[in-house]
mmCIF file of N, CA and C in Angstrom:
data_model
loop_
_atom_site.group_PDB
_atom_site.id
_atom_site.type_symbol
_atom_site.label_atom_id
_atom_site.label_comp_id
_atom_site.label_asym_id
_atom_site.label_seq_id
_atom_site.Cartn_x
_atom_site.Cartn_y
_atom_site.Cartn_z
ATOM 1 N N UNK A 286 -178.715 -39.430 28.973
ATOM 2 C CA UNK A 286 -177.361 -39.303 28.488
ATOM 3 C C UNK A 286 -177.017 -37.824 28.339
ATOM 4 N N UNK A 287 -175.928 -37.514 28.962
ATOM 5 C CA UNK A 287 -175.403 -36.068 28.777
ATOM 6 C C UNK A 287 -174.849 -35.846 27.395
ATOM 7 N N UNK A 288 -175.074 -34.307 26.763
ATOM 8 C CA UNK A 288 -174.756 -34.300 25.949
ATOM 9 C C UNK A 288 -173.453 -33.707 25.850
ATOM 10 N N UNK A 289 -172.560 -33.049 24.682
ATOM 11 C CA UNK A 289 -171.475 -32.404 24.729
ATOM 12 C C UNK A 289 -171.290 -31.351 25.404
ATOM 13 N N UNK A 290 -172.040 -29.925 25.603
ATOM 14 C CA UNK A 290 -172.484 -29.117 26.185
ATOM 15 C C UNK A 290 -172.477 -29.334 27.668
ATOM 16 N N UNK A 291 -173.297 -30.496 28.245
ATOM 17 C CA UNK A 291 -172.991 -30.735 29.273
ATOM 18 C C UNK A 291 -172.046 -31.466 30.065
ATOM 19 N N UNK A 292 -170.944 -31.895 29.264
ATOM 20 C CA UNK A 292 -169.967 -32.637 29.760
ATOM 21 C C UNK A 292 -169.186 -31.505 29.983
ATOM 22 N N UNK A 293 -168.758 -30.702 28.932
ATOM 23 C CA UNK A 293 -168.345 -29.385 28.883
ATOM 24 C C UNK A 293 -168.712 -28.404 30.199
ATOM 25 N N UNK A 294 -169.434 -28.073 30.335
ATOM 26 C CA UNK A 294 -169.957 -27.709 31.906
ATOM 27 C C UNK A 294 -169.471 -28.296 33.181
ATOM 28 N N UNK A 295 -169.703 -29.341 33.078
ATOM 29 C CA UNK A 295 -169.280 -29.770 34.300
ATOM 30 C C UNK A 295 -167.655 -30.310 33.841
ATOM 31 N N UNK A 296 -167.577 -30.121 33.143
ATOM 32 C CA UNK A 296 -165.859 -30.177 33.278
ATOM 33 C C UNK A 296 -165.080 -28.839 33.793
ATOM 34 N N UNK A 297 -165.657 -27.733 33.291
ATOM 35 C CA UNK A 297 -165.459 -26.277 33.145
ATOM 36 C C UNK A 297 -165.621 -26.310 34.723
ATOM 37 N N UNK A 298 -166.964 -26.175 35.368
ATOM 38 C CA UNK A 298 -166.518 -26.462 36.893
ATOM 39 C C UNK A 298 -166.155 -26.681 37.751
ATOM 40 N N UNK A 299 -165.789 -28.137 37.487
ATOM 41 C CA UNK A 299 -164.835 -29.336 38.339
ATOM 42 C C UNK A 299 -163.538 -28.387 38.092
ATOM 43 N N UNK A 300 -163.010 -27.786 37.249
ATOM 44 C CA UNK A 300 -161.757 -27.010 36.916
ATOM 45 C C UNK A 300 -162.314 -25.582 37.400
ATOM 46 N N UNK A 301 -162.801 -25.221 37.674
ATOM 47 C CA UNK A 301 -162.897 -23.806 38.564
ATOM 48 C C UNK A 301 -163.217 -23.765 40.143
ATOM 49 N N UNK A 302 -163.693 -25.390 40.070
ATOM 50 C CA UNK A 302 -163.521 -25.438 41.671
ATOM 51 C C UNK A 302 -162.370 -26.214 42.364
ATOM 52 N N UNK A 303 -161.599 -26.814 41.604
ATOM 53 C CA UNK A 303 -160.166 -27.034 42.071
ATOM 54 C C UNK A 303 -159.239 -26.313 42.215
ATOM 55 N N UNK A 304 -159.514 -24.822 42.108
ATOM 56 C CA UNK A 304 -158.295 -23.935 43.104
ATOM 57 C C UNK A 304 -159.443 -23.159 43.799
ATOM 58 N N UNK A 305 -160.343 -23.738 44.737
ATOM 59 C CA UNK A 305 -161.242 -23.166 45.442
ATOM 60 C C UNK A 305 -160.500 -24.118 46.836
ATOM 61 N N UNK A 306 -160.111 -23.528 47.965
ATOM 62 C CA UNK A 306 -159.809 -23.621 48.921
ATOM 63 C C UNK A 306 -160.558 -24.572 49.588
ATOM 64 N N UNK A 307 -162.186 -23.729 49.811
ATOM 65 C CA UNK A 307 -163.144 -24.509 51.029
ATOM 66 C C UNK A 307 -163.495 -25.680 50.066
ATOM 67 N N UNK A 308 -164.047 -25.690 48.317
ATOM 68 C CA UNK A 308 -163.709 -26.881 48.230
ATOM 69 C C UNK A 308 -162.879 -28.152 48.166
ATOM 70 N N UNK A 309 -161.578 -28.023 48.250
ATOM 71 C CA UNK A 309 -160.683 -28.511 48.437
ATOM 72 C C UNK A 309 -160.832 -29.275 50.178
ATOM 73 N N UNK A 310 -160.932 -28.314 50.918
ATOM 74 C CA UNK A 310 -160.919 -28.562 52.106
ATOM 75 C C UNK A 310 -162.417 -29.571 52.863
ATOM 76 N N UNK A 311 -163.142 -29.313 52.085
ATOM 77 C CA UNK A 311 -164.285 -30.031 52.304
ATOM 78 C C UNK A 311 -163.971 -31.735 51.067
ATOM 79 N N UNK A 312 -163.332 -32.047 50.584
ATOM 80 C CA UNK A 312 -162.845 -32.967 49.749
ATOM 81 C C UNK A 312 -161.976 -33.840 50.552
ATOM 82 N N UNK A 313 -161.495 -32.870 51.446
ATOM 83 C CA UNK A 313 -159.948 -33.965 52.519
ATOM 84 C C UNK A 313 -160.820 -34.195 53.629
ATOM 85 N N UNK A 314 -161.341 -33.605 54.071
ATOM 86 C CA UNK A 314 -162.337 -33.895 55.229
ATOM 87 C C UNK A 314 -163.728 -34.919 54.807
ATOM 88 N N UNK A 315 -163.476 -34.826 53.798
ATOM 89 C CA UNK A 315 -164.640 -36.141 53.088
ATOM 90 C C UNK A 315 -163.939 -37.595 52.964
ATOM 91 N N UNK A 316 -162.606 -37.314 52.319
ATOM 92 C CA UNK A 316 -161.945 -38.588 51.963
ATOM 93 C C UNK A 316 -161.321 -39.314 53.850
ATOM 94 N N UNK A 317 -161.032 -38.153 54.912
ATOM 95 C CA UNK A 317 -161.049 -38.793 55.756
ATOM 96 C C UNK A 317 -161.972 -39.245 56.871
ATOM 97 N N UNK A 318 -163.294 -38.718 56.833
ATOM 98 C CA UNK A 318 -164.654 -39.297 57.121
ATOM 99 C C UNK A 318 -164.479 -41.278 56.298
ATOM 100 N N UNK A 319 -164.749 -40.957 54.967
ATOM 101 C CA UNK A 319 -164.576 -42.200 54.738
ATOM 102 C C UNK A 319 -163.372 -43.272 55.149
ATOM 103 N N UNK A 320 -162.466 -42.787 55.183
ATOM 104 C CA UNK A 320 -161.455 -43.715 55.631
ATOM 105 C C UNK A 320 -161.783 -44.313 57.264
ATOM 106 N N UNK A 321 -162.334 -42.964 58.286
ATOM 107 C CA UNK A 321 -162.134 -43.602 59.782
ATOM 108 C C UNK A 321 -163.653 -44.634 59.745
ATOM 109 N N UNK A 322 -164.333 -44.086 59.003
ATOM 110 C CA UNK A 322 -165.652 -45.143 59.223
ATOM 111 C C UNK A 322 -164.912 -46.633 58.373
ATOM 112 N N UNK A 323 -164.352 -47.103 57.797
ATOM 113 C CA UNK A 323 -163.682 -48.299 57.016
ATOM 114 C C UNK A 323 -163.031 -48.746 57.947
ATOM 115 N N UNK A 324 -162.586 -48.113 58.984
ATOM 116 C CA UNK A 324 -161.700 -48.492 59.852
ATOM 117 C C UNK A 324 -162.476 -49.169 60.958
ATOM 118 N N UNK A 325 -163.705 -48.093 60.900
ATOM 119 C CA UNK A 325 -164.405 -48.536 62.540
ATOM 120 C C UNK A 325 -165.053 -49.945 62.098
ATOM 121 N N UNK A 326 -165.332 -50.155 60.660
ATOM 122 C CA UNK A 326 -165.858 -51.204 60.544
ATOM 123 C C UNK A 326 -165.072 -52.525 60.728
ATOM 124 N N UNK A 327 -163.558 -52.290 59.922
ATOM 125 C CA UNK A 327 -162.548 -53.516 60.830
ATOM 126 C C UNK A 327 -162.390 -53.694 61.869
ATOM 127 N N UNK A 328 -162.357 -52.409 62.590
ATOM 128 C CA UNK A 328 -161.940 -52.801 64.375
ATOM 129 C C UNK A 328 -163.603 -53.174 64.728
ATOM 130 N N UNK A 329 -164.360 -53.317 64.540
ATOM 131 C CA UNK A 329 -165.466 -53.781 65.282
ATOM 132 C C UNK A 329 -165.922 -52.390 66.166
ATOM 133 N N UNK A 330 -165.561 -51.239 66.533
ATOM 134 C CA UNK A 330 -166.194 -50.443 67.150
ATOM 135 C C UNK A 330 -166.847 -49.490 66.518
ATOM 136 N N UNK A 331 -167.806 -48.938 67.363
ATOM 137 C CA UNK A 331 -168.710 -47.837 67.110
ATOM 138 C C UNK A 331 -168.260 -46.095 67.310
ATOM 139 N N UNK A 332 -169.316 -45.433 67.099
ATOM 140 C CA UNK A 332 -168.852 -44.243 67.534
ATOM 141 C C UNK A 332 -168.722 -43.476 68.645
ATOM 142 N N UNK A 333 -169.088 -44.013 69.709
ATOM 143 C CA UNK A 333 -169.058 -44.282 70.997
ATOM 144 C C UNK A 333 -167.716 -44.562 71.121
ATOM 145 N N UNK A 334 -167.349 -45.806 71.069
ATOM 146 C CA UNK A 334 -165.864 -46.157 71.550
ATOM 147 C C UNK A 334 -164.600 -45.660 70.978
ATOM 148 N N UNK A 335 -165.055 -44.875 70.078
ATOM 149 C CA UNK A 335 -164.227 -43.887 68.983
ATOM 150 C C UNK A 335 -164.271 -42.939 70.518
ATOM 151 N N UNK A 336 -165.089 -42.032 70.458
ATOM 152 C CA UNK A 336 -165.200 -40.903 71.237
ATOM 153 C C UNK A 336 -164.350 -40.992 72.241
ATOM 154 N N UNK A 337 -164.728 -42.387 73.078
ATOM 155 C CA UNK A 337 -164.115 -42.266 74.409
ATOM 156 C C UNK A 337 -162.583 -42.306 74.471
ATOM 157 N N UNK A 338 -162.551 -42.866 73.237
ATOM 158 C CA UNK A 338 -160.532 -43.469 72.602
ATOM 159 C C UNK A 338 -159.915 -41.810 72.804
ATOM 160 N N UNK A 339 -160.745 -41.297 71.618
ATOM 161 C CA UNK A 339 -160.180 -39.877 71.798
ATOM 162 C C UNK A 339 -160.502 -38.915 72.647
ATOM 163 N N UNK A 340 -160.850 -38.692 73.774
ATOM 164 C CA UNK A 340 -161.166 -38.111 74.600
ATOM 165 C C UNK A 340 -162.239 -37.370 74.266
ATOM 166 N N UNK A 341 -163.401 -37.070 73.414
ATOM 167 C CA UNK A 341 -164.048 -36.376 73.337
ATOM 168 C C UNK A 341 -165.826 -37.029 73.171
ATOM 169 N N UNK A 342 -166.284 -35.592 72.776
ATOM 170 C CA UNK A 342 -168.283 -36.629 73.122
ATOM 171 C C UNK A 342 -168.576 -37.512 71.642
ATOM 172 N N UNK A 343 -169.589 -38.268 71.767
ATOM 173 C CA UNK A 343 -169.775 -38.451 70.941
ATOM 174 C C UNK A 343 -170.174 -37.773 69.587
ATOM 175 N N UNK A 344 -170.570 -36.948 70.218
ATOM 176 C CA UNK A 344 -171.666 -35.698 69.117
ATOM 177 C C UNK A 344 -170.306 -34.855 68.410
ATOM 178 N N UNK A 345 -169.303 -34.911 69.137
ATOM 179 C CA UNK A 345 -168.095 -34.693 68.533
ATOM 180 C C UNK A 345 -167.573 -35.654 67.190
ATOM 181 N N UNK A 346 -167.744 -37.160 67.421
ATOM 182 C CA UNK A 346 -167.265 -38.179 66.328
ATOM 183 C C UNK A 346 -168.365 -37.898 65.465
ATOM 184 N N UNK A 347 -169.398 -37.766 65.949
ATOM 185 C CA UNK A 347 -170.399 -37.549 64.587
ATOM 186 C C UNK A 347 -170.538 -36.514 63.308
ATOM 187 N N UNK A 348 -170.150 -34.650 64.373
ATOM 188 C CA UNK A 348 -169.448 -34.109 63.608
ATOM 189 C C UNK A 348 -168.257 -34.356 62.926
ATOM 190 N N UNK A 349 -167.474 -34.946 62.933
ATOM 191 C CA UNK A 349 -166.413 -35.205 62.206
ATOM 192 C C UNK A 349 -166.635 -35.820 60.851
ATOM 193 N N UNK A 350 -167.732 -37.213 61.091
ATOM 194 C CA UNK A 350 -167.735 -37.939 60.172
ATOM 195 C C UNK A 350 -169.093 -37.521 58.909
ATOM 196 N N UNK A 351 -169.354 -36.643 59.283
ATOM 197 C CA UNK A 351 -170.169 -35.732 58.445
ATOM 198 C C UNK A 351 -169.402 -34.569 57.733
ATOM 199 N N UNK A 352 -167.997 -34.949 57.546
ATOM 200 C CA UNK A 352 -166.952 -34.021 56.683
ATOM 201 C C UNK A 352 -167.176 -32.593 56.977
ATOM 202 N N UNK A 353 -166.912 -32.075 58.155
ATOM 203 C CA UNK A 353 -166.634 -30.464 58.069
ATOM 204 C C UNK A 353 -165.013 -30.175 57.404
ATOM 205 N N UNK A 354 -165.938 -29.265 56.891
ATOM 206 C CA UNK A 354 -163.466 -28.694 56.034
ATOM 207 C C UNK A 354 -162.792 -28.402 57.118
ATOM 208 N N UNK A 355 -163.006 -28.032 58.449
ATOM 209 C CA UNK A 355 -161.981 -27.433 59.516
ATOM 210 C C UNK A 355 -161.720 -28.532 60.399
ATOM 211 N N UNK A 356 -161.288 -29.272 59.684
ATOM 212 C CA UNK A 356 -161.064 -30.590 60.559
ATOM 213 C C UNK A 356 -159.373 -29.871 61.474
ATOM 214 N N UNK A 357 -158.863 -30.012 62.410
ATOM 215 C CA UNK A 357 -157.422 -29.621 62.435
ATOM 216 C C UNK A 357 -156.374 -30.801 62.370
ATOM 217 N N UNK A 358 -155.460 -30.670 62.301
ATOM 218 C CA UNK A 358 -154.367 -31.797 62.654
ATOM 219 C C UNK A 358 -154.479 -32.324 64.107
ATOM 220 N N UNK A 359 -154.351 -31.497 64.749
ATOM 221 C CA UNK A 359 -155.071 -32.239 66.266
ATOM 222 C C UNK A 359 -155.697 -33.107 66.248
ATOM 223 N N UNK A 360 -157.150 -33.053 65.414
ATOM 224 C CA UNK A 360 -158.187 -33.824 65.273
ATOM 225 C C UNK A 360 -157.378 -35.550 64.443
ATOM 226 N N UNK A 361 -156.773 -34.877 63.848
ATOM 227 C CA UNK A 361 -156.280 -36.004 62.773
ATOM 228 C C UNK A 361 -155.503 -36.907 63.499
ATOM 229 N N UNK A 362 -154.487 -36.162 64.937
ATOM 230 C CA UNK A 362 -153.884 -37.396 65.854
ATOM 231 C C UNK A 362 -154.535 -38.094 66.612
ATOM 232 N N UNK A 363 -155.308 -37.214 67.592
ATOM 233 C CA UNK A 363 -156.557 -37.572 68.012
ATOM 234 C C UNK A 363 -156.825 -38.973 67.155
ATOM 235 N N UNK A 364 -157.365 -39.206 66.369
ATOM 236 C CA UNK A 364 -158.462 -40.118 65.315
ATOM 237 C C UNK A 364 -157.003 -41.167 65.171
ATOM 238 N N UNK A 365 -155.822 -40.914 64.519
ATOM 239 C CA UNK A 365 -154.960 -42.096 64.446
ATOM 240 C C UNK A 365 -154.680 -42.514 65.653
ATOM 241 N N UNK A 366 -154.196 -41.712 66.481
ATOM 242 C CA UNK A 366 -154.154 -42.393 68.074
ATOM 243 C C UNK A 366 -155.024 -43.787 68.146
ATOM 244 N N UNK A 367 -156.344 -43.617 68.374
ATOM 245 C CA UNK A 367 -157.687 -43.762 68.951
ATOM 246 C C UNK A 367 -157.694 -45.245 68.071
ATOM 247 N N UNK A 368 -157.656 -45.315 66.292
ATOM 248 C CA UNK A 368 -157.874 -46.224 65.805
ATOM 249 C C UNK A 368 -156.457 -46.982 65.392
ATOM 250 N N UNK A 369 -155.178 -46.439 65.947
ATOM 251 C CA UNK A 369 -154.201 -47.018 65.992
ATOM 252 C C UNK A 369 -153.338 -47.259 64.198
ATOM 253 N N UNK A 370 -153.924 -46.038 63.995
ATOM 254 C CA UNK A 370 -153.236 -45.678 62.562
ATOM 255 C C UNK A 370 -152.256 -44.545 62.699
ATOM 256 N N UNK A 371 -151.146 -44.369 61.589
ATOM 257 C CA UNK A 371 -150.516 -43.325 61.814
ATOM 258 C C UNK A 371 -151.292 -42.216 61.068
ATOM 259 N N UNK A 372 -151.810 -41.300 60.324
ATOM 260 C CA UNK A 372 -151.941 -40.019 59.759
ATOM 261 C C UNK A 372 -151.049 -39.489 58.832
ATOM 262 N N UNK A 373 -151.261 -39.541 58.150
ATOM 263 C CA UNK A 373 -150.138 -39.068 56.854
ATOM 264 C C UNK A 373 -150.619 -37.723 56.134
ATOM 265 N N UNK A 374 -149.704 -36.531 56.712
ATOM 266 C CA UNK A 374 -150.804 -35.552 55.879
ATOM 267 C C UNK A 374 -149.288 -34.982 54.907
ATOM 268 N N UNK A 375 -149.668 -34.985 53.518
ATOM 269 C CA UNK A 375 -148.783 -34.639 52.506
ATOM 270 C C UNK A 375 -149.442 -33.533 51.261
ATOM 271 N N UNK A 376 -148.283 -32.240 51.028
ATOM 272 C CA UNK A 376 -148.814 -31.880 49.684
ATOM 273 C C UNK A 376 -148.146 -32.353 48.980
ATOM 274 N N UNK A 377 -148.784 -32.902 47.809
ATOM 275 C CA UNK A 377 -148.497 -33.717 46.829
ATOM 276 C C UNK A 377 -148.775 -32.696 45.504
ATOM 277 N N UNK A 378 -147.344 -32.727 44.559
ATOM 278 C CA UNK A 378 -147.282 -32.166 43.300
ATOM 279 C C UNK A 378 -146.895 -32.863 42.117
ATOM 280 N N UNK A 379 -147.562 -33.098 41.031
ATOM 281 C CA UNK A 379 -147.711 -33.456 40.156
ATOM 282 C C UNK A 379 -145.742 -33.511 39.387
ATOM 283 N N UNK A 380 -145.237 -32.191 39.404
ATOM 284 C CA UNK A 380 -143.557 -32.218 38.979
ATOM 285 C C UNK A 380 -143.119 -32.279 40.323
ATOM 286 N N UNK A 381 -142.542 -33.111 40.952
ATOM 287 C CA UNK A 381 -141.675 -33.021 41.715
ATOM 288 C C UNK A 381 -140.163 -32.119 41.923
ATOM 289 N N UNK A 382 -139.740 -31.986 43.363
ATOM 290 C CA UNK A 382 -139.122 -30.644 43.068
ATOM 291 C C UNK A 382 -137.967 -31.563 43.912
ATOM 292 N N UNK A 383 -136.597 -31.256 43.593
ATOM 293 C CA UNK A 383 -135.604 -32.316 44.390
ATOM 294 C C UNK A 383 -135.784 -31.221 45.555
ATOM 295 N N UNK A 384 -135.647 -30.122 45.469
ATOM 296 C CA UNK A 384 -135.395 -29.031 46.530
ATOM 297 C C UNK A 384 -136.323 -27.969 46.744
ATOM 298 N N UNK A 385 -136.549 -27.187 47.736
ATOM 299 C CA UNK A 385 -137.582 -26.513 47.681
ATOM 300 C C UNK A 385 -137.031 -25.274 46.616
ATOM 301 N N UNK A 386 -137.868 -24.696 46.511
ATOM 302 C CA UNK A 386 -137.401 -23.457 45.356
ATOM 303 C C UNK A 386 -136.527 -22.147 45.961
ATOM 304 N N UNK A 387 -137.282 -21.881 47.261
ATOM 305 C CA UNK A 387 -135.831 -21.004 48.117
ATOM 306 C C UNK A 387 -135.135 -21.527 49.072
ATOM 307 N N UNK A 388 -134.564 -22.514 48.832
ATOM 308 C CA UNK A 388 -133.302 -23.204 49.181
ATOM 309 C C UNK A 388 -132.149 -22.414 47.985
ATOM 310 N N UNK A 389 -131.138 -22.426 48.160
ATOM 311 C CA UNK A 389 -129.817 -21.513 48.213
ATOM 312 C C UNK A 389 -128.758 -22.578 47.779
ATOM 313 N N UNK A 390 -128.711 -23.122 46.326
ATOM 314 C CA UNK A 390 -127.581 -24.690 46.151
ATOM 315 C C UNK A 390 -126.770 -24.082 46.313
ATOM 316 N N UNK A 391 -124.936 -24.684 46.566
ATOM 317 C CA UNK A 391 -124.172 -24.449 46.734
ATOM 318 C C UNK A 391 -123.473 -24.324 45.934
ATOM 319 N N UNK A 392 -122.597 -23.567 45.427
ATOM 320 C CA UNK A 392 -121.198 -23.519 44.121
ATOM 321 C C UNK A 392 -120.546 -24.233 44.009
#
């Protein structure tokens, strides 16, 4: 059982590594590793027939699904193409903004 001290710690962390970029980026490239393997398991195919969907080697699908952070958007159509999903890539903020902030309202 962790004690106070150590909850404290790893809270203190988890909050100093959430405005860390590469971890961030290694977090989206994790959550979409898991998603295309969930997928390959409904459609019945492997990583093989992944590859060939998207034009590339296999050793390519494997890197992918081993979460590198430099995944690109390419990669991301690529992969919805292939498993016949769309790709949804969004930044998402906690206050929502009706307008962007240098947008110019009118009088």
């Amino acid at each position: 059982m962790m004690n106070i001290s150590n909850e404290r710690y790893i809270t203190d962390e988890i909050e100093n590594y959430s405005a860390d970029p590469q971890f961030k980026a290694e977090g989206f490239a994790l959550s979409v590793a898991e998603e295309v393997v969930l997928l390959l398991k409904e459609r019945r195919i492997n990583q093989t027939q992944l590859a060939a969907a998207m034009g590339v080697s296999r050793s390519h699908v494997s890197q992918l699904l081993t979460a590198p952070p430099n995944m690109t958007l390419l990669t991301l159509a690529r992969l919805g193409i292939a498993l016949g999903v769309e790709p949804i890539v969004i930044l998402h903020s906690e206050r929502r903004l009706t307008q962007p902030s240098n947008v110019v309202r009118d009088s």
